[in-house]
Coordinates of N, CA and C in Angstrom, one line a residue:
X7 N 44.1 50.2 29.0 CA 45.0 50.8 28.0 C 46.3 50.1 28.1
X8 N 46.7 49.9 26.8 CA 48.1 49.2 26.5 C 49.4 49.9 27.1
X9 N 49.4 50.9 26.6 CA 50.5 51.8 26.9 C 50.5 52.4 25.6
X10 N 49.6 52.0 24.3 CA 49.5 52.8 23.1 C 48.2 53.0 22.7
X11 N 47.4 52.6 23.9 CA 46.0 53.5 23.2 C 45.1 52.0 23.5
X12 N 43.8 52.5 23.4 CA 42.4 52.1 22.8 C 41.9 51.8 21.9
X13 N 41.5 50.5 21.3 CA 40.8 50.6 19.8 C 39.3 50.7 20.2
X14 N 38.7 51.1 19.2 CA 37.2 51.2 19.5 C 36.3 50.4 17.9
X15 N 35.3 50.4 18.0 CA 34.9 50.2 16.7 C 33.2 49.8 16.9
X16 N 32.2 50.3 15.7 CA 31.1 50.3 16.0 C 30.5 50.1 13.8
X17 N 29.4 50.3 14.2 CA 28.5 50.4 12.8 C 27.0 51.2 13.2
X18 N 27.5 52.3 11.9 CA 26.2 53.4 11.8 C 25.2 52.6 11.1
X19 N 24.1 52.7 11.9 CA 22.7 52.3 10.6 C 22.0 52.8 9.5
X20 N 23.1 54.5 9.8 CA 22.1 55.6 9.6 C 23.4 56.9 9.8
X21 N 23.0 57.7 8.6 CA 23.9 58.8 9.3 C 24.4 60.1 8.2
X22 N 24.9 61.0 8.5 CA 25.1 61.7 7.1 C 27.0 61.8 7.0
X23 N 27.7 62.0 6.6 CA 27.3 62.2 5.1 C 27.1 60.4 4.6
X24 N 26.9 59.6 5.5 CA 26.5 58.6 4.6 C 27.0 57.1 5.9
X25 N 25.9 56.1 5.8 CA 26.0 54.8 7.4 C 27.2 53.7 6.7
X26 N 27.9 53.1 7.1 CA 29.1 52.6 7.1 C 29.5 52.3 9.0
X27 N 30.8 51.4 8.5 CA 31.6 50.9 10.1 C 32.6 52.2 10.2
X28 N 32.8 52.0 11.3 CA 33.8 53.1 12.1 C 34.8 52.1 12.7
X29 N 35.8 52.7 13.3 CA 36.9 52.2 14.2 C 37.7 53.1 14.5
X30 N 38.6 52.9 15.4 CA 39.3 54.0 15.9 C 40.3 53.9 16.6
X31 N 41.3 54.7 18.1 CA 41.8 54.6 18.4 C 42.0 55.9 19.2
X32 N 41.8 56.0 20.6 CA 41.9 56.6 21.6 C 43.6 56.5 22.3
X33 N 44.3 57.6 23.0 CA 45.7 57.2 23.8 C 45.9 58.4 24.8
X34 N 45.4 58.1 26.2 CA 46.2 59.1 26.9 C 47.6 59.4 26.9
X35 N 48.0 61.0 27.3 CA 49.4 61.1 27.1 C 50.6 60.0 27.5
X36 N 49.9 59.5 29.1 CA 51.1 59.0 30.2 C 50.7 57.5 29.5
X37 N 49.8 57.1 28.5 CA 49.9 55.3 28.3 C 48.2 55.0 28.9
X38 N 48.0 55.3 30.1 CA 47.2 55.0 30.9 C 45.5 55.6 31.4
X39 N 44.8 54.9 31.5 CA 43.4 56.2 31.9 C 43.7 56.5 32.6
X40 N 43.3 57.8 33.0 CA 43.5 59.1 34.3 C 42.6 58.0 35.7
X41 N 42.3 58.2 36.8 CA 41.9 57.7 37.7 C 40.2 58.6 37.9
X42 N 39.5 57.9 38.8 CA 38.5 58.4 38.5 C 38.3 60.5 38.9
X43 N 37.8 61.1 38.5 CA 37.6 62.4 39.0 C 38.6 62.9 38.3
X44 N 39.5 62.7 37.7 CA 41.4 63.0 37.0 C 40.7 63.5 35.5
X45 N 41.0 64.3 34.6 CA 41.5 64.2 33.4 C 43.0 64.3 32.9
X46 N 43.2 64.5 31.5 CA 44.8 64.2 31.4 C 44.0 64.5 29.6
X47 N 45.4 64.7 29.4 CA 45.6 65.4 28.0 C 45.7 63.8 27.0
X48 N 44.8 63.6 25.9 CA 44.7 62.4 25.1 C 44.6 62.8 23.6
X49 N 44.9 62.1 22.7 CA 44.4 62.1 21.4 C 43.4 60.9 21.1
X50 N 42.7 61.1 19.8 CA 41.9 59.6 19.3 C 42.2 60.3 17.6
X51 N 41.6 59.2 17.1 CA 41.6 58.9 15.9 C 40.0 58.3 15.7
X52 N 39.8 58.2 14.4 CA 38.5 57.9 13.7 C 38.6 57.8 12.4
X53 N 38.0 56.4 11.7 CA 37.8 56.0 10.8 C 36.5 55.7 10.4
X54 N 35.9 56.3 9.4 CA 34.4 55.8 8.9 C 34.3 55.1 7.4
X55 N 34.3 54.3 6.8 CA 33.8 53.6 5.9 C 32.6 53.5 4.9
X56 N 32.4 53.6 3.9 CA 30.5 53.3 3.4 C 30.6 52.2 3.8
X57 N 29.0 52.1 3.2 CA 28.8 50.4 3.4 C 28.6 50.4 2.0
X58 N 29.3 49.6 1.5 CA 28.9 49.4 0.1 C 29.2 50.1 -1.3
X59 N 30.1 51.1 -0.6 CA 31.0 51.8 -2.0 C 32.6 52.2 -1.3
X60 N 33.0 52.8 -1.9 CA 34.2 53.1 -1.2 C 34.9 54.5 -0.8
X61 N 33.7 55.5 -0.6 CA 33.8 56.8 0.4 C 34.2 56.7 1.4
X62 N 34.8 57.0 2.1 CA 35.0 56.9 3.8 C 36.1 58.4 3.7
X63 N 35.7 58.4 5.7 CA 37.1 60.0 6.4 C 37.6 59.5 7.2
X64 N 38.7 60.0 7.8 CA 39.6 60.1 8.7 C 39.6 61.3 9.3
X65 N 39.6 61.1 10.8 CA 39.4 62.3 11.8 C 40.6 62.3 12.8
X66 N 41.2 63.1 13.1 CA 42.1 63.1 14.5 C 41.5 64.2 15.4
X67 N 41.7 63.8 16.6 CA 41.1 65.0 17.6 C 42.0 64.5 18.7
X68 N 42.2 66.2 19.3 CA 43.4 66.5 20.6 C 42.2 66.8 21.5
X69 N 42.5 66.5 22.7 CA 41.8 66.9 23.6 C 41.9 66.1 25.3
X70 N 41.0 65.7 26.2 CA 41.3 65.2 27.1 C 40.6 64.1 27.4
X71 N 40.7 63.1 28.4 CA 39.9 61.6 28.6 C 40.1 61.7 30.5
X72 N 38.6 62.0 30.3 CA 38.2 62.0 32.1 C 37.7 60.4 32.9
X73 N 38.1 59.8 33.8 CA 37.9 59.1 35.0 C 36.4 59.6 35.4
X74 N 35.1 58.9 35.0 CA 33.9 59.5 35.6 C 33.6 58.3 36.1
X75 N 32.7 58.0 37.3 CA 32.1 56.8 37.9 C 30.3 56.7 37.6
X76 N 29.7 55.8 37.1 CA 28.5 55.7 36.7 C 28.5 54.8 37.3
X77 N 26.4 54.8 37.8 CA 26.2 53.0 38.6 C 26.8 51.5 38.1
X78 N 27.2 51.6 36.3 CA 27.7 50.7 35.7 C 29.0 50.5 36.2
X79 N 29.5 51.2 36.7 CA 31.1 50.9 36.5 C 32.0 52.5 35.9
X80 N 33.0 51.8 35.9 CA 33.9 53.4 35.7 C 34.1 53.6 33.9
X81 N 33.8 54.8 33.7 CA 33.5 55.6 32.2 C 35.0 56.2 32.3
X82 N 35.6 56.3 30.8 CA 36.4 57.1 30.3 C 35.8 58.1 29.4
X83 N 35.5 59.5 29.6 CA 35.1 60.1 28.4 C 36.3 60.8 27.9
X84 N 37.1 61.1 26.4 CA 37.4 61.6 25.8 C 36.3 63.0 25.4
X85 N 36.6 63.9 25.3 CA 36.3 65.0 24.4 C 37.0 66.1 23.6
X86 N 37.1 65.9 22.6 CA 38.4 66.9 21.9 C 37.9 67.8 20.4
X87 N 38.4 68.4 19.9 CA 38.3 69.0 18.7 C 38.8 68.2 17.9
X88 N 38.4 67.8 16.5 CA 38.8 67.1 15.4 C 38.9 68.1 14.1
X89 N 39.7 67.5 13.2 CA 39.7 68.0 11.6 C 39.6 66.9 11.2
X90 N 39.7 66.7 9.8 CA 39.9 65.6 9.2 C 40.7 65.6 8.2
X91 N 41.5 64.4 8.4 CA 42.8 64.4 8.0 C 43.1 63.4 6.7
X92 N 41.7 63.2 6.2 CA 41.6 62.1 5.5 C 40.2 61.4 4.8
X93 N 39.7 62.2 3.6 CA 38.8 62.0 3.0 C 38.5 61.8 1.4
X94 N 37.4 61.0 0.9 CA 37.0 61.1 -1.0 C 36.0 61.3 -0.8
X95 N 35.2 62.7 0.0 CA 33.9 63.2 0.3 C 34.4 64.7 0.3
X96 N 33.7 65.0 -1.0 CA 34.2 66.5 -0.7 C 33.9 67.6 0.3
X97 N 32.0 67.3 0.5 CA 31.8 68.1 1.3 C 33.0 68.0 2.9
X98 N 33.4 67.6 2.9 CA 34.3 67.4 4.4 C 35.5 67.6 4.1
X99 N 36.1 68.4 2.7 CA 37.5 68.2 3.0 C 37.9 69.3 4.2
X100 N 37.0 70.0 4.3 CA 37.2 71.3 5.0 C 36.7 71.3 6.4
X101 N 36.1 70.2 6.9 CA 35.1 70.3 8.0 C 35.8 69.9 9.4
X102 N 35.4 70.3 10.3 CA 36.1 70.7 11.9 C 35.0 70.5 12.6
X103 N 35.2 70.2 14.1 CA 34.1 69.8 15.0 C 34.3 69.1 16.1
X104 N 33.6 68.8 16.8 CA 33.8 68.4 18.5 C 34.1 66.9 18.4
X105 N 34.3 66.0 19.4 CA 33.9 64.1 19.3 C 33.9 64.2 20.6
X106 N 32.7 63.4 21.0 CA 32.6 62.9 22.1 C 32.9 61.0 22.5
X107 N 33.7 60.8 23.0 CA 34.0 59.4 22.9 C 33.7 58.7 24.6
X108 N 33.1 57.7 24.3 CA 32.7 57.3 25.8 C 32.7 56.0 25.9
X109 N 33.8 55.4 26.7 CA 34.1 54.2 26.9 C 34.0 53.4 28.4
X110 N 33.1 52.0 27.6 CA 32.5 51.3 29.0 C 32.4 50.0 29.0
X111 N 33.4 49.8 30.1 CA 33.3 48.1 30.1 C 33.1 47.1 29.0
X112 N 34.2 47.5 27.8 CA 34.3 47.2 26.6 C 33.2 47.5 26.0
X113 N 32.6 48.3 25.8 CA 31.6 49.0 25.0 C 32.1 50.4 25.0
X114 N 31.9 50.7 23.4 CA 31.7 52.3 23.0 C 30.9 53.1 22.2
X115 N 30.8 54.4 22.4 CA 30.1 55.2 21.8 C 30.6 56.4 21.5
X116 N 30.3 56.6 20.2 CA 31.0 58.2 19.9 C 30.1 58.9 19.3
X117 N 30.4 59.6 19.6 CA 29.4 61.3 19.3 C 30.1 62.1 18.4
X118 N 29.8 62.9 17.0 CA 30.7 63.7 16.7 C 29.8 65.0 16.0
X119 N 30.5 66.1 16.3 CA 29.2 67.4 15.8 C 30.5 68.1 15.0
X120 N 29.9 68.7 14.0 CA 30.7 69.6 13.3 C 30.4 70.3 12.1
X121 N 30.9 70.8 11.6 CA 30.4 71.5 9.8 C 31.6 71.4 9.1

C-alpha cells in the first residue's frame, strides 16, 4: 500500500443486477496494511460497470482490513458495511450490505451480499 490505498479490479461473467468490470480501491487508516494477526480500521470503494450498455454502481464501505497468514503467502482481508453511493439502477438506489474483499499476492477477490 502506497500510503493512499489499493486499487483492485476484476470482471463478472455472471451476476445480478447485471456481469460487467469492477475496480476499486481499498485504504487503511495509518497508509499501510496492519501486520499479520493486526486489524485496523479501513475504507474501500467499488465500481461496477455493464458490459455493453451503460448501467453501472458505486459502493463505499467503512470497516476493517486484517493481516491473516495462508500457506500462499500473507492475505489482507477487508470486511465492511457498504451503501451505495452511486447508481442508474433503480432497484439499488436504496440497497446496503456487507463486502468482503480479499487480497493476495496481487490477486483479488470480492464478495458482496446485500438487499
Amino acid at each position: 500500500m502506497d500510503g493512499t490505498g489499493v486499487t483492485y479490479a476484476g470482471e463478472f461473467t455472471g451476476g445480478a443486477p447485471f456481469a460487467g468490470t469492477w475496480n476499486g480501491r481499498m485504504a487503511a487508516e495509518d497508509g499501510s496494511f496492519p501486520p499479520l494477526g493486526s486489524c485496523e480500521p479501513a475504507t474501500a470503494s467499488l465500481r461496477v460497470q455493464a458490459t455493453g450498455r451503460d448501467d453501472h454502481y458505486e459502493l463505499a464501505a467503512t470497516g476493517q482490513v486484517c493481516g491473516i497468514l495462508l500457506p500462499l503467502g500473507t492475505m489482507h482481508q477487508f470486511t465492511g458495511r457498504w451503501d451505495v453511493v452511486d447508481t442508474d439502477v433503480k432497484q439499488l438506489r436504496r440497497a446496503e450490505g456487507v463486502i468482503d474483499l480479499r487480497l493476495l499476492d496481487g490477486q483479488s477477490d470480492v464478495y458482496v451480499y446485500g438487499r
